[in-house]
Short mmCIF file of N, CA and C in Angstrom, two decimals:
data_model
loop_
_atom_site.label_atom_id
_atom_site.label_comp_id
_atom_site.label_asym_id
_atom_site.label_seq_id
_atom_site.Cartn_x
_atom_site.Cartn_y
_atom_site.Cartn_z
N MET A 22 21.87 58.82 -146.39
CA MET A 22 21.10 58.66 -147.28
C MET A 22 19.76 57.95 -147.33
N ASN A 23 19.31 56.80 -147.10
CA ASN A 23 18.53 55.58 -147.08
C ASN A 23 17.92 55.95 -146.05
N LYS A 24 18.28 56.72 -145.00
CA LYS A 24 17.28 56.93 -143.71
C LYS A 24 17.02 58.32 -144.00
N ILE A 25 17.00 59.34 -144.86
CA ILE A 25 16.47 60.32 -145.08
C ILE A 25 15.06 60.22 -146.25
N LEU A 26 15.81 59.12 -146.94
CA LEU A 26 14.55 59.14 -148.21
C LEU A 26 13.36 58.24 -147.67
N GLN A 27 13.86 57.24 -146.56
CA GLN A 27 12.66 56.39 -146.21
C GLN A 27 11.84 57.59 -145.11
N TYR A 28 12.62 58.63 -144.41
CA TYR A 28 11.89 59.01 -143.66
C TYR A 28 11.30 59.88 -144.68
N LEU A 29 11.42 60.48 -146.02
CA LEU A 29 10.98 61.46 -146.58
C LEU A 29 9.30 60.59 -146.89
N ALA A 30 9.46 59.29 -147.35
CA ALA A 30 8.74 58.12 -147.82
C ALA A 30 7.77 57.97 -146.91
N PHE A 31 7.77 58.13 -144.87
CA PHE A 31 6.85 58.33 -144.29
C PHE A 31 5.85 59.07 -143.97
N ILE A 32 7.10 60.49 -144.23
CA ILE A 32 6.30 62.03 -144.26
C ILE A 32 5.28 61.93 -144.92
N ASN A 33 5.50 61.34 -146.67
CA ASN A 33 4.62 61.38 -147.50
C ASN A 33 3.54 60.43 -146.97
N LEU A 34 3.64 59.91 -147.38
CA LEU A 34 2.66 58.50 -146.97
C LEU A 34 1.78 59.15 -145.38
N LEU A 35 1.94 59.45 -144.43
CA LEU A 35 1.59 60.37 -143.75
C LEU A 35 0.83 61.73 -143.95
N ASP A 36 1.30 62.48 -144.59
CA ASP A 36 0.82 63.37 -145.47
C ASP A 36 -0.39 62.87 -146.30
N GLY A 37 -0.22 61.97 -146.75
CA GLY A 37 -1.52 61.85 -148.24
C GLY A 37 -2.89 61.11 -147.28
N LEU A 38 -2.11 60.20 -146.06
CA LEU A 38 -3.59 60.08 -144.88
C LEU A 38 -4.81 61.14 -144.41
N LEU A 39 -3.53 62.02 -144.16
CA LEU A 39 -4.10 63.15 -143.08
C LEU A 39 -4.58 63.62 -143.91
N THR A 40 -4.06 64.38 -144.85
CA THR A 40 -4.56 65.09 -146.15
C THR A 40 -6.11 64.38 -146.36
N PHE A 41 -5.49 62.88 -146.56
CA PHE A 41 -7.24 62.49 -147.24
C PHE A 41 -8.08 62.58 -146.40
N PHE A 42 -8.43 62.37 -144.75
CA PHE A 42 -8.69 62.08 -143.99
C PHE A 42 -9.51 63.87 -143.62
N GLY A 43 -8.57 64.42 -143.48
CA GLY A 43 -8.86 66.15 -143.66
C GLY A 43 -9.75 66.41 -144.46
N ILE A 44 -9.84 66.14 -145.93
CA ILE A 44 -10.84 66.40 -146.65
C ILE A 44 -11.75 65.88 -146.83
N ARG A 45 -11.65 64.34 -146.17
CA ARG A 45 -13.10 64.12 -146.13
C ARG A 45 -14.13 64.63 -144.76
N LEU A 46 -13.31 64.71 -143.77
CA LEU A 46 -14.60 65.60 -142.74
C LEU A 46 -14.22 67.08 -142.71
N SER A 47 -14.08 67.49 -144.34
CA SER A 47 -14.17 69.07 -144.23
C SER A 47 -13.69 69.62 -143.31
N LEU A 48 -12.52 69.27 -142.76
CA LEU A 48 -11.52 70.20 -142.19
C LEU A 48 -10.04 71.16 -142.69
N ILE A 49 -10.04 70.52 -144.32
CA ILE A 49 -8.89 71.06 -144.95
C ILE A 49 -9.18 71.02 -145.97
N GLU A 50 -8.25 71.95 -147.34
CA GLU A 50 -8.49 71.52 -148.43
C GLU A 50 -7.37 71.53 -149.20
N GLU A 51 -7.27 70.69 -150.33
CA GLU A 51 -5.94 70.55 -150.74
C GLU A 51 -5.71 71.95 -151.64
N VAL A 52 -4.47 71.97 -151.67
CA VAL A 52 -3.75 73.43 -152.61
C VAL A 52 -3.32 73.23 -153.71
N ASN A 53 -2.27 72.33 -153.72
CA ASN A 53 -1.30 71.04 -154.49
C ASN A 53 -2.22 71.16 -155.72
N LEU A 54 -2.03 72.00 -156.56
CA LEU A 54 -3.22 71.82 -157.93
C LEU A 54 -3.45 70.28 -158.47
N ILE A 55 -2.47 69.58 -158.58
CA ILE A 55 -2.24 68.05 -159.06
C ILE A 55 -2.77 67.11 -158.04
N MET A 56 -3.03 67.33 -156.71
CA MET A 56 -3.01 66.39 -155.95
C MET A 56 -4.69 66.68 -155.95
N ASP A 57 -4.78 67.87 -156.07
CA ASP A 57 -6.77 68.01 -156.04
C ASP A 57 -6.98 67.62 -157.17
N PHE A 58 -6.52 67.45 -158.51
CA PHE A 58 -7.13 67.20 -159.20
C PHE A 58 -7.32 65.58 -159.30
N LEU A 59 -5.98 65.08 -158.86
CA LEU A 59 -6.29 63.55 -158.24
C LEU A 59 -7.72 63.19 -157.44
N TYR A 60 -7.70 64.13 -156.34
CA TYR A 60 -8.59 63.85 -155.06
C TYR A 60 -9.88 64.14 -156.52
N ALA A 61 -9.99 65.01 -156.69
CA ALA A 61 -11.33 65.25 -157.29
C ALA A 61 -12.11 64.00 -158.62
N ILE A 62 -10.69 63.32 -159.26
CA ILE A 62 -11.29 62.44 -160.01
C ILE A 62 -11.64 60.83 -159.05
N GLU A 63 -10.40 59.94 -158.46
CA GLU A 63 -11.08 59.82 -157.53
C GLU A 63 -9.84 59.51 -155.92
N PRO A 64 -10.67 60.06 -154.81
CA PRO A 64 -10.20 59.81 -153.64
C PRO A 64 -8.71 58.70 -153.83
N LEU A 65 -9.39 57.49 -153.94
CA LEU A 65 -8.30 56.41 -153.56
C LEU A 65 -6.89 56.45 -154.85
N LEU A 66 -7.73 57.24 -156.21
CA LEU A 66 -6.19 57.62 -156.69
C LEU A 66 -5.16 58.45 -155.98
N PHE A 67 -5.55 59.43 -155.43
CA PHE A 67 -4.98 60.21 -154.46
C PHE A 67 -4.08 59.06 -153.52
N LEU A 68 -4.50 58.60 -153.29
CA LEU A 68 -3.81 58.14 -152.10
C LEU A 68 -2.77 57.05 -152.76
N SER A 69 -3.51 56.46 -153.70
CA SER A 69 -2.64 55.23 -154.33
C SER A 69 -0.86 56.65 -155.16
N VAL A 70 -1.05 57.16 -155.71
CA VAL A 70 -0.42 58.07 -155.86
C VAL A 70 0.88 58.62 -154.89
N LYS A 71 0.39 58.92 -153.78
CA LYS A 71 0.89 59.20 -152.71
C LYS A 71 1.65 57.43 -152.28
N ALA A 72 1.33 56.75 -151.99
CA ALA A 72 1.70 55.03 -151.45
C ALA A 72 2.99 55.11 -152.91
N VAL A 73 2.62 54.99 -154.04
CA VAL A 73 3.48 54.14 -155.16
C VAL A 73 4.58 55.13 -154.80
N LEU A 74 4.35 57.01 -155.15
CA LEU A 74 5.75 57.63 -154.56
C LEU A 74 6.69 57.51 -152.95
N SER A 75 5.77 56.86 -151.93
CA SER A 75 6.69 56.42 -151.13
C SER A 75 7.27 55.31 -151.48
N GLY A 76 6.49 54.30 -151.87
CA GLY A 76 7.23 52.97 -152.53
C GLY A 76 8.87 53.39 -153.43
N PHE A 77 8.61 54.10 -154.23
CA PHE A 77 9.37 54.41 -154.67
C PHE A 77 10.71 55.08 -154.02
N SER A 78 10.46 55.75 -153.10
CA SER A 78 11.40 56.35 -152.24
C SER A 78 12.03 55.64 -151.53
N ILE A 79 11.51 54.54 -151.01
CA ILE A 79 12.07 53.29 -150.10
C ILE A 79 12.87 52.46 -151.29
N LEU A 80 11.91 52.08 -152.22
CA LEU A 80 12.90 51.50 -153.58
C LEU A 80 14.35 52.01 -153.78
N LEU A 81 14.38 53.46 -153.86
CA LEU A 81 15.60 54.15 -154.13
C LEU A 81 16.37 54.34 -152.96
N SER A 82 15.82 53.96 -151.91
CA SER A 82 16.79 53.94 -150.39
C SER A 82 17.73 52.70 -150.05
N THR A 83 16.99 51.80 -151.22
CA THR A 83 17.50 50.29 -150.82
C THR A 83 17.98 50.06 -151.90
N SER A 84 18.17 50.58 -152.85
CA SER A 84 18.73 49.98 -154.10
C SER A 84 19.95 50.62 -154.73
N ILE A 85 19.83 51.95 -154.40
CA ILE A 85 20.95 52.69 -154.92
C ILE A 85 21.72 53.29 -153.86
N ASN A 86 23.25 52.94 -153.75
CA ASN A 86 24.24 53.62 -153.32
C ASN A 86 24.52 54.82 -154.21
N PHE A 87 24.07 56.04 -153.58
CA PHE A 87 24.26 57.35 -154.06
C PHE A 87 26.08 57.84 -153.50
N PRO A 88 26.82 58.33 -154.32
CA PRO A 88 27.85 59.21 -154.11
C PRO A 88 27.80 60.07 -152.67
N PRO A 89 28.54 60.76 -152.02
CA PRO A 89 28.77 61.10 -151.05
C PRO A 89 27.52 62.95 -151.79
N GLN A 90 28.14 63.13 -152.84
CA GLN A 90 27.38 64.58 -153.00
C GLN A 90 26.97 64.44 -154.38
N THR A 91 25.58 64.32 -154.24
CA THR A 91 24.98 64.19 -155.57
C THR A 91 24.01 64.65 -155.51
N LYS A 92 23.02 65.77 -156.46
CA LYS A 92 21.78 66.12 -156.12
C LYS A 92 21.14 65.80 -155.79
N VAL A 93 21.01 64.39 -155.92
CA VAL A 93 19.78 64.11 -155.29
C VAL A 93 19.86 63.94 -153.52
N LYS A 94 20.85 63.66 -153.48
CA LYS A 94 21.02 63.62 -151.67
C LYS A 94 21.31 65.04 -151.14
N VAL A 95 21.50 66.02 -151.94
CA VAL A 95 21.44 67.36 -151.45
C VAL A 95 19.93 67.81 -151.61
N LEU A 96 18.89 67.30 -152.17
CA LEU A 96 17.74 67.91 -152.48
C LEU A 96 16.73 67.02 -151.67
N ALA A 97 17.53 65.70 -151.32
CA ALA A 97 16.69 65.06 -150.24
C ALA A 97 16.98 65.46 -148.73
N LYS A 98 18.19 65.99 -148.66
CA LYS A 98 18.89 66.39 -147.18
C LYS A 98 17.51 68.02 -146.74
N GLY A 99 18.10 68.82 -148.35
CA GLY A 99 17.11 69.80 -147.83
C GLY A 99 15.53 69.83 -147.63
N ALA A 100 14.89 68.71 -148.11
CA ALA A 100 13.79 68.66 -148.26
C ALA A 100 13.29 67.82 -146.71
N ALA A 101 14.08 67.21 -146.37
CA ALA A 101 13.67 66.72 -144.83
C ALA A 101 14.09 67.59 -143.78
N TYR A 102 15.18 68.80 -144.00
CA TYR A 102 14.65 70.06 -143.66
C TYR A 102 13.87 70.46 -142.93
N LEU A 103 13.18 71.08 -144.53
CA LEU A 103 12.66 71.79 -144.50
C LEU A 103 11.32 71.08 -143.67
N ILE A 104 11.07 69.61 -143.85
CA ILE A 104 9.46 68.95 -143.21
C ILE A 104 10.20 69.35 -141.66
N HIS A 105 11.34 68.84 -141.14
CA HIS A 105 11.52 68.71 -139.65
C HIS A 105 11.59 70.48 -139.07
#
């Protein structure tokens, strides 16, 4: 479970950086309405939220010992599977 959350944190941060530069270079548009709103307010706010969410995932991965079958574990595995 720890590796899955760390993987998701890394992918989330990478997504934030690639999206930030993609929007800056007019190569892509943000389709997530919440993240688009944050980017419109301040691009660094957008990156900060992505970094905080990634940090929270890493904190969770190091501080909580999840039971074998929890909803969080199932959701994290599902998300990792969809990304991969």
